[in-house]
PDB file of C-alpha atoms and ligand atoms in Angstrom:
ATOM      1  CA  MET D   1       0.000   0.000   0.000  1.00 93.00           C
ATOM      2  CA  ARG D   2       1.871   3.112  -1.188  1.00 97.00           C
ATOM      3  CA  LYS D   3       0.506   6.415  -0.027  1.00 98.00           C
ATOM      4  CA  ALA D   4       1.397   9.913  -1.240  1.00 98.00           C
ATOM      5  CA  LEU D   5       0.666  13.351   0.126  1.00 98.00           C
ATOM      6  CA  TYR D   6      -0.258  16.177  -2.263  1.00 98.00           C
ATOM      7  CA  PRO D   7       0.155  19.465  -0.356  1.00 98.00           C
ATOM      8  CA  GLY D   8      -0.841  22.890  -1.572  1.00 97.00           C
ATOM      9  CA  THR D   9      -2.744  26.034  -0.773  1.00 97.00           C
ATOM     10  CA  PHE D  10      -5.516  25.196  -3.261  1.00 98.00           C
ATOM     11  CA  ASP D  11      -7.104  28.656  -3.096  1.00 98.00           C
ATOM     12  CA  PRO D  12      -9.051  27.453  -5.021  1.00 98.00           C
ATOM     13  CA  VAL D  13      -8.430  24.024  -6.548  1.00 98.00           C
ATOM     14  CA  THR D  14      -8.209  24.131 -10.365  1.00 98.00           C
ATOM     15  CA  TYR D  15      -8.381  21.568 -13.153  1.00 98.00           C
ATOM     16  CA  GLY D  16      -4.563  21.753 -13.151  1.00 97.00           C
ATOM     17  CA  HIS D  17      -4.505  20.360  -9.604  1.00 98.00           C
ATOM     18  CA  ILE D  18      -7.145  17.729 -10.464  1.00 98.00           C
ATOM     19  CA  ASP D  19      -5.031  16.650 -13.429  1.00 98.00           C
ATOM     20  CA  ILE D  20      -2.071  16.099 -11.072  1.00 98.00           C
ATOM     21  CA  ILE D  21      -4.267  14.121  -8.630  1.00 98.00           C
ATOM     22  CA  GLN D  22      -5.443  11.844 -11.468  1.00 98.00           C
ATOM     23  CA  ARG D  23      -1.865  11.179 -12.561  1.00 98.00           C
ATOM     24  CA  ALA D  24      -0.814  10.504  -8.959  1.00 98.00           C
ATOM     25  CA  CYS D  25      -3.610   7.913  -8.702  1.00 98.00           C
ATOM     26  CA  ASP D  26      -1.862   5.895 -11.441  1.00 97.00           C
ATOM     27  CA  LEU D  27       1.320   5.761  -9.366  1.00 98.00           C
ATOM     28  CA  PHE D  28       0.127   5.406  -5.767  1.00 98.00           C
ATOM     29  CA  ASP D  29      -2.552   3.332  -4.043  1.00 98.00           C
ATOM     30  CA  GLU D  30      -3.737   6.207  -1.910  1.00 98.00           C
ATOM     31  CA  ILE D  31      -3.468   9.980  -2.193  1.00 98.00           C
ATOM     32  CA  VAL D  32      -4.042  12.430   0.634  1.00 98.00           C
ATOM     33  CA  VAL D  33      -4.617  15.924  -0.715  1.00 98.00           C
ATOM     34  CA  THR D  34      -3.729  18.277   2.102  1.00 98.00           C
ATOM     35  CA  VAL D  35      -4.657  21.933   2.378  1.00 98.00           C
ATOM     36  CA  ALA D  36      -1.853  23.967   3.909  1.00 96.00           C
ATOM     37  CA  ILE D  37      -2.485  26.626   6.485  1.00 94.00           C
ATOM     38  CA  ASN D  38       0.046  29.030   5.015  1.00 84.00           C
ATOM     39  CA  PRO D  39       0.685  32.136   7.155  1.00 83.00           C
ATOM     40  CA  THR D  40       2.437  33.871   4.237  1.00 87.00           C
ATOM     41  CA  LYS D  41      -0.712  33.846   2.081  1.00 86.00           C
ATOM     42  CA  SER D  42      -4.085  35.496   2.736  1.00 92.00           C
ATOM     43  CA  PRO D  43      -6.482  33.018   1.203  1.00 96.00           C
ATOM     44  CA  LEU D  44      -9.780  33.999  -0.379  1.00 97.00           C
ATOM     45  CA  PHE D  45     -11.459  30.791   0.804  1.00 97.00           C
ATOM     46  CA  THR D  46     -11.364  29.257   4.282  1.00 96.00           C
ATOM     47  CA  VAL D  47      -9.617  25.940   4.837  1.00 97.00           C
ATOM     48  CA  GLN D  48     -13.025  24.251   5.229  1.00 97.00           C
ATOM     49  CA  GLU D  49     -14.249  25.706   1.912  1.00 98.00           C
ATOM     50  CA  ARG D  50     -11.062  24.635   0.137  1.00 98.00           C
ATOM     51  CA  ILE D  51     -11.380  21.109   1.552  1.00 98.00           C
ATOM     52  CA  GLU D  52     -15.014  20.944   0.456  1.00 98.00           C
ATOM     53  CA  PHE D  53     -14.166  22.041  -3.112  1.00 98.00           C
ATOM     54  CA  ILE D  54     -11.459  19.383  -3.433  1.00 98.00           C
ATOM     55  CA  ALA D  55     -13.568  16.637  -1.831  1.00 98.00           C
ATOM     56  CA  GLU D  56     -16.446  17.341  -4.226  1.00 98.00           C
ATOM     57  CA  SER D  57     -14.070  17.405  -7.219  1.00 98.00           C
ATOM     58  CA  VAL D  58     -12.488  14.017  -6.386  1.00 98.00           C
ATOM     59  CA  LYS D  59     -15.630  12.242  -5.177  1.00 97.00           C
ATOM     60  CA  ASP D  60     -15.307   9.626  -7.944  1.00 97.00           C
ATOM     61  CA  TYR D  61     -11.836   8.651  -6.726  1.00 97.00           C
ATOM     62  CA  PRO D  62     -12.234   6.500  -3.590  1.00 97.00           C
ATOM     63  CA  GLN D  63      -8.460   6.322  -3.133  1.00 98.00           C
ATOM     64  CA  VAL D  64      -8.257  10.104  -2.645  1.00 98.00           C
ATOM     65  CA  SER D  65      -8.930  11.773   0.711  1.00 98.00           C
ATOM     66  CA  VAL D  66      -8.617  15.397   1.753  1.00 98.00           C
ATOM     67  CA  ASP D  67      -7.374  16.941   4.980  1.00 98.00           C
ATOM     68  CA  THR D  68      -5.473  19.949   6.283  1.00 98.00           C
ATOM     69  CA  PHE D  69      -2.228  20.509   8.131  1.00 97.00           C
ATOM     70  CA  ASP D  70      -0.321  23.155   9.994  1.00 95.00           C
ATOM     71  CA  GLY D  71       3.441  22.855  10.373  1.00 94.00           C
ATOM     72  CA  LEU D  72       5.984  20.931   8.358  1.00 97.00           C
ATOM     73  CA  VAL D  73       4.789  19.027   5.326  1.00 98.00           C
ATOM     74  CA  VAL D  74       7.183  16.132   6.063  1.00 98.00           C
ATOM     75  CA  ASP D  75       5.728  15.747   9.568  1.00 98.00           C
ATOM     76  CA  HIS D  76       2.257  15.462   8.111  1.00 98.00           C
ATOM     77  CA  ALA D  77       3.536  12.989   5.507  1.00 98.00           C
ATOM     78  CA  LYS D  78       4.929  10.825   8.338  1.00 98.00           C
ATOM     79  CA  ASN D  79       1.687  11.155  10.335  1.00 98.00           C
ATOM     80  CA  VAL D  80      -0.425   9.844   7.466  1.00 98.00           C
ATOM     81  CA  GLY D  81       2.124   7.192   6.485  1.00 98.00           C
ATOM     82  CA  ALA D  82       2.993   8.690   3.095  1.00 98.00           C
ATOM     83  CA  VAL D  83       6.191   7.655   1.308  1.00 98.00           C
ATOM     84  CA  GLY D  84       5.946  10.345  -1.345  1.00 98.00           C
ATOM     85  CA  ILE D  85       5.127  14.032  -1.689  1.00 98.00           C
ATOM     86  CA  ILE D  86       3.481  14.988  -4.973  1.00 98.00           C
ATOM     87  CA  ARG D  87       4.188  18.354  -6.582  1.00 98.00           C
ATOM     88  CA  GLY D  88       3.156  19.669  -9.970  1.00 97.00           C
ATOM     89  CA  LEU D  89       5.721  21.191 -12.316  1.00 96.00           C
ATOM     90  CA  ARG D  90       4.170  23.463 -14.890  1.00 92.00           C
ATOM     91  CA  ALA D  91       7.109  25.354 -16.345  1.00 89.00           C
ATOM     92  CA  VAL D  92      10.819  25.932 -15.834  1.00 88.00           C
ATOM     93  CA  SER D  93       9.878  28.857 -13.588  1.00 88.00           C
ATOM     94  CA  ASP D  94       8.489  26.392 -11.006  1.00 90.00           C
ATOM     95  CA  PHE D  95      11.696  24.396 -10.952  1.00 94.00           C
ATOM     96  CA  GLU D  96      14.044  26.352  -8.698  1.00 95.00           C
ATOM     97  CA  TYR D  97      11.552  26.811  -5.872  1.00 96.00           C
ATOM     98  CA  GLU D  98      10.340  23.235  -6.112  1.00 97.00           C
ATOM     99  CA  PHE D  99      13.892  21.838  -6.281  1.00 97.00           C
ATOM    100  CA  GLN D 100      14.861  23.774  -3.157  1.00 97.00           C
ATOM    101  CA  MET D 101      11.748  22.615  -1.299  1.00 98.00           C
ATOM    102  CA  ALA D 102      12.220  18.987  -2.358  1.00 98.00           C
ATOM    103  CA  LEU D 103      15.854  18.934  -1.231  1.00 98.00           C
ATOM    104  CA  MET D 104      15.031  20.593   2.099  1.00 98.00           C
ATOM    105  CA  ASN D 105      12.202  18.127   2.660  1.00 98.00           C
ATOM    106  CA  ARG D 106      14.580  15.247   1.878  1.00 98.00           C
ATOM    107  CA  LYS D 107      17.086  16.645   4.355  1.00 98.00           C
ATOM    108  CA  LEU D 108      14.309  16.746   6.964  1.00 98.00           C
ATOM    109  CA  ALA D 109      12.979  13.279   6.160  1.00 98.00           C
ATOM    110  CA  LYS D 110      15.290  11.106   4.074  1.00 97.00           C
ATOM    111  CA  ASP D 111      12.739   8.332   3.521  1.00 97.00           C
ATOM    112  CA  ILE D 112      10.180  10.601   1.904  1.00 98.00           C
ATOM    113  CA  ASN D 113      10.731  11.402  -1.765  1.00 97.00           C
ATOM    114  CA  THR D 114       9.159  14.201  -3.779  1.00 98.00           C
ATOM    115  CA  VAL D 115       7.571  13.084  -7.033  1.00 98.00           C
ATOM    116  CA  PHE D 116       7.091  15.762  -9.683  1.00 97.00           C
ATOM    117  CA  LEU D 117       4.275  15.370 -12.152  1.00 97.00           C
ATOM    118  CA  MET D 118       3.528  17.534 -15.159  1.00 96.00           C
ATOM    119  CA  PRO D 119      -0.069  18.496 -15.819  1.00 96.00           C
ATOM    120  CA  HIS D 120      -1.513  18.495 -19.342  1.00 96.00           C
ATOM    121  CA  GLU D 121      -0.006  21.322 -21.440  1.00 95.00           C
ATOM    122  CA  LYS D 122      -3.354  23.110 -21.487  1.00 94.00           C
ATOM    123  CA  TYR D 123      -2.984  23.771 -17.746  1.00 95.00           C
ATOM    124  CA  THR D 124       0.636  24.913 -17.664  1.00 92.00           C
ATOM    125  CA  TYR D 125      -0.276  28.605 -17.536  1.00 93.00           C
ATOM    126  CA  LEU D 126      -2.864  28.132 -14.797  1.00 95.00           C
ATOM    127  CA  ASN D 127      -2.570  29.085 -11.152  1.00 95.00           C
ATOM    128  CA  SER D 128      -5.001  29.964  -8.399  1.00 97.00           C
ATOM    129  CA  SER D 129      -4.141  33.700  -8.365  1.00 96.00           C
ATOM    130  CA  ILE D 130      -5.052  34.027 -12.043  1.00 97.00           C
ATOM    131  CA  ILE D 131      -8.380  32.321 -11.374  1.00 98.00           C
ATOM    132  CA  ARG D 132      -9.156  34.631  -8.450  1.00 97.00           C
ATOM    133  CA  ASN D 133      -8.208  37.626 -10.569  1.00 97.00           C
ATOM    134  CA  LEU D 134     -10.344  36.538 -13.539  1.00 97.00           C
ATOM    135  CA  ALA D 135     -13.327  35.802 -11.312  1.00 97.00           C
ATOM    136  CA  SER D 136     -13.028  39.161  -9.541  1.00 97.00           C
ATOM    137  CA  LEU D 137     -13.294  40.808 -12.964  1.00 96.00           C
ATOM    138  CA  ASN D 138     -16.395  38.762 -13.816  1.00 93.00           C
ATOM    139  CA  SER D 139     -14.600  36.637 -16.380  1.00 95.00           C
ATOM    140  CA  ASP D 140     -15.862  33.121 -17.119  1.00 94.00           C
ATOM    141  CA  VAL D 141     -13.615  30.534 -15.407  1.00 96.00           C
ATOM    142  CA  ARG D 142     -15.599  27.384 -16.245  1.00 95.00           C
ATOM    143  CA  ASP D 143     -12.791  25.947 -18.419  1.00 96.00           C
ATOM    144  CA  PHE D 144     -10.347  26.095 -15.521  1.00 97.00           C
ATOM    145  CA  VAL D 145     -12.126  25.108 -12.306  1.00 98.00           C
ATOM    146  CA  PRO D 146     -14.730  22.536 -11.174  1.00 98.00           C
ATOM    147  CA  GLU D 147     -18.357  23.682 -11.071  1.00 98.00           C
ATOM    148  CA  ILE D 148     -18.452  23.967  -7.272  1.00 98.00           C
ATOM    149  CA  VAL D 149     -15.522  26.408  -7.384  1.00 98.00           C
ATOM    150  CA  GLN D 150     -17.036  28.355 -10.265  1.00 97.00           C
ATOM    151  CA  LYS D 151     -20.252  28.857  -8.257  1.00 97.00           C
ATOM    152  CA  ALA D 152     -18.375  29.818  -5.093  1.00 97.00           C
ATOM    153  CA  LEU D 153     -16.295  32.392  -6.970  1.00 98.00           C
ATOM    154  CA  LYS D 154     -19.435  33.851  -8.530  1.00 96.00           C
ATOM    155  CA  LYS D 155     -21.049  34.135  -5.111  1.00 95.00           C
ATOM    156  CA  LYS D 156     -17.933  35.707  -3.624  1.00 94.00           C
ATOM    157  CA  PHE D 157     -17.534  38.409  -6.266  1.00 94.00           C
ATOM    158  CA  ASN D 158     -21.151  39.084  -7.349  1.00 83.00           C
ATOM    159  CA  LYS D 159     -22.348  40.568  -4.105  1.00 61.00           C
TER     160      LYS D 159
HETATM  161  N1  LIG X 201      -2.196  23.503 -11.642  1.00 78.92           N
HETATM  162  C1  LIG X 201      -2.535  24.770 -11.404  1.00 78.92           C
HETATM  163  N2  LIG X 201      -1.918  25.539 -10.503  1.00 78.92           N
HETATM  164  C2  LIG X 201      -0.906  24.999  -9.814  1.00 78.92           C
HETATM  165  C3  LIG X 201      -0.500  23.665 -10.016  1.00 78.92           C
HETATM  166  C4  LIG X 201      -1.189  22.923 -11.002  1.00 78.92           C
HETATM  167  N3  LIG X 201      -0.880  21.673 -11.279  1.00 78.92           N
HETATM  168  N4  LIG X 201       0.533  23.409  -9.197  1.00 78.92           N
HETATM  169  C5  LIG X 201       0.770  24.526  -8.500  1.00 78.92           C
HETATM  170  N5  LIG X 201      -0.093  25.490  -8.870  1.00 78.92           N
HETATM  171  C6  LIG X 201      -0.145  26.881  -8.394  1.00 78.92           C
HETATM  172  C7  LIG X 201      -1.053  27.076  -7.236  1.00 78.92           C
HETATM  173  O1  LIG X 201      -2.365  27.328  -7.649  1.00 78.92           O
HETATM  174  C8  LIG X 201      -0.437  28.266  -6.555  1.00 78.92           C
HETATM  175  O2  LIG X 201      -0.853  29.447  -7.190  1.00 78.92           O
HETATM  176  P1  LIG X 201      -0.925  30.844  -6.437  1.00 78.92           P
HETATM  177  O3  LIG X 201       0.419  31.062  -5.795  1.00 78.92           O
HETATM  178  O4  LIG X 201      -1.246  31.762  -7.538  1.00 78.92           O
HETATM  179  O5  LIG X 201      -2.028  30.721  -5.441  1.00 78.92           O
HETATM  180  C9  LIG X 201       1.047  28.138  -6.831  1.00 78.92           C
HETATM  181  O6  LIG X 201       1.152  27.267  -7.932  1.00 78.92           O
HETATM  182  C10 LIG X 201       1.822  27.609  -5.653  1.00 78.92           C
HETATM  183  O7  LIG X 201       1.395  26.300  -5.389  1.00 78.92           O
HETATM  184  P2  LIG X 201       1.007  25.679  -4.008  1.00 78.92           P
HETATM  185  O8  LIG X 201       0.825  24.231  -4.311  1.00 78.92           O
HETATM  186  O9  LIG X 201      -0.136  26.337  -3.366  1.00 78.92           O
HETATM  187  O10 LIG X 201       2.330  25.814  -3.214  1.00 78.92           O
HETATM  188  P3  LIG X 201       2.795  26.789  -2.125  1.00 78.92           P
HETATM  189  O11 LIG X 201       3.951  27.506  -2.665  1.00 78.92           O
HETATM  190  O12 LIG X 201       1.685  27.565  -1.526  1.00 78.92           O
HETATM  191  O13 LIG X 201       3.366  25.719  -1.081  1.00 78.92           O
HETATM  192  C11 LIG X 201       3.301  23.958   0.518  1.00 78.92           C
HETATM  193  C12 LIG X 201       2.522  24.904  -0.369  1.00 78.92           C
HETATM  194  C13 LIG X 201       2.290  23.351   1.425  1.00 78.92           C
HETATM  195  C14 LIG X 201       3.938  22.854  -0.304  1.00 78.92           C
HETATM  196  C15 LIG X 201       4.434  24.674   1.277  1.00 78.92           C
HETATM  197  O14 LIG X 201       3.977  25.945   1.702  1.00 78.92           O
HETATM  198  C16 LIG X 201       4.862  23.899   2.493  1.00 78.92           C
HETATM  199  O15 LIG X 201       5.503  22.882   2.384  1.00 78.92           O
HETATM  200  N6  LIG X 201       4.460  24.381   3.675  1.00 78.92           N
HETATM  201  C17 LIG X 201       4.680  23.712   4.936  1.00 78.92           C
HETATM  202  C18 LIG X 201       5.910  24.224   5.656  1.00 78.92           C
HETATM  203  C19 LIG X 201       7.078  23.380   5.341  1.00 78.92           C
HETATM  204  O16 LIG X 201       7.049  22.169   5.408  1.00 78.92           O
HETATM  205  N7  LIG X 201       8.181  24.054   5.010  1.00 78.92           N
HETATM  206  C20 LIG X 201       9.385  23.388   4.624  1.00 78.92           C
HETATM  207  C21 LIG X 201       9.362  23.074   3.159  1.00 78.92           C
HETATM  208  S1  LIG X 201      10.944  23.356   2.493  1.00 78.92           S
END
């Protein structure tokens, strides 16, 4: 039984993240998608909302669960019994930051390896900030995020 942890801020989850989760399901028996409580970011959605959006989006994947964590990602990986940390690589610009994080995480926990997966090319330019920005300007985001997120963004910005 090989378990992997997929950490991120997911504010909100996009089809790019879902694409990574689907690919991870081909490699691991179980995936725990974990929503980080990141003090350096001011999220638009609460942790509970972000968990709900992911859970709804992966409801057809019984091997995927969703939780949250505060603290070190490697500690949470150990707590859930994960042997791998999944990260998405979209472009060369992601590489340096991800490489640094992966090596630091390996220094902290030598038995846990980071696995990088590339999403479909059509999602390489996607990130959560762009989605929040588009939605705040009343742009249609249905091609980029699950329906539950699309509705929540509409509600948030169409007050
Ligand atoms: N599709 C679309 N967007 C993607 C994506 C994909 N496949 N992969 C990443 N992104 C985007 C995210 O939407 C996010 O966009 P935003 O910054 O515009 O909101 C951006 O890339 C950053 O990704 P995210 O996964 O949220 O990473 P992060 O930089 O917020 O880091 C943790 C999250 C949890 C991995 C990191 O903060 C962490 O490890 N924290 C715990 C503390 C710790 O252990 N520190 C030691 C590590 S060295």
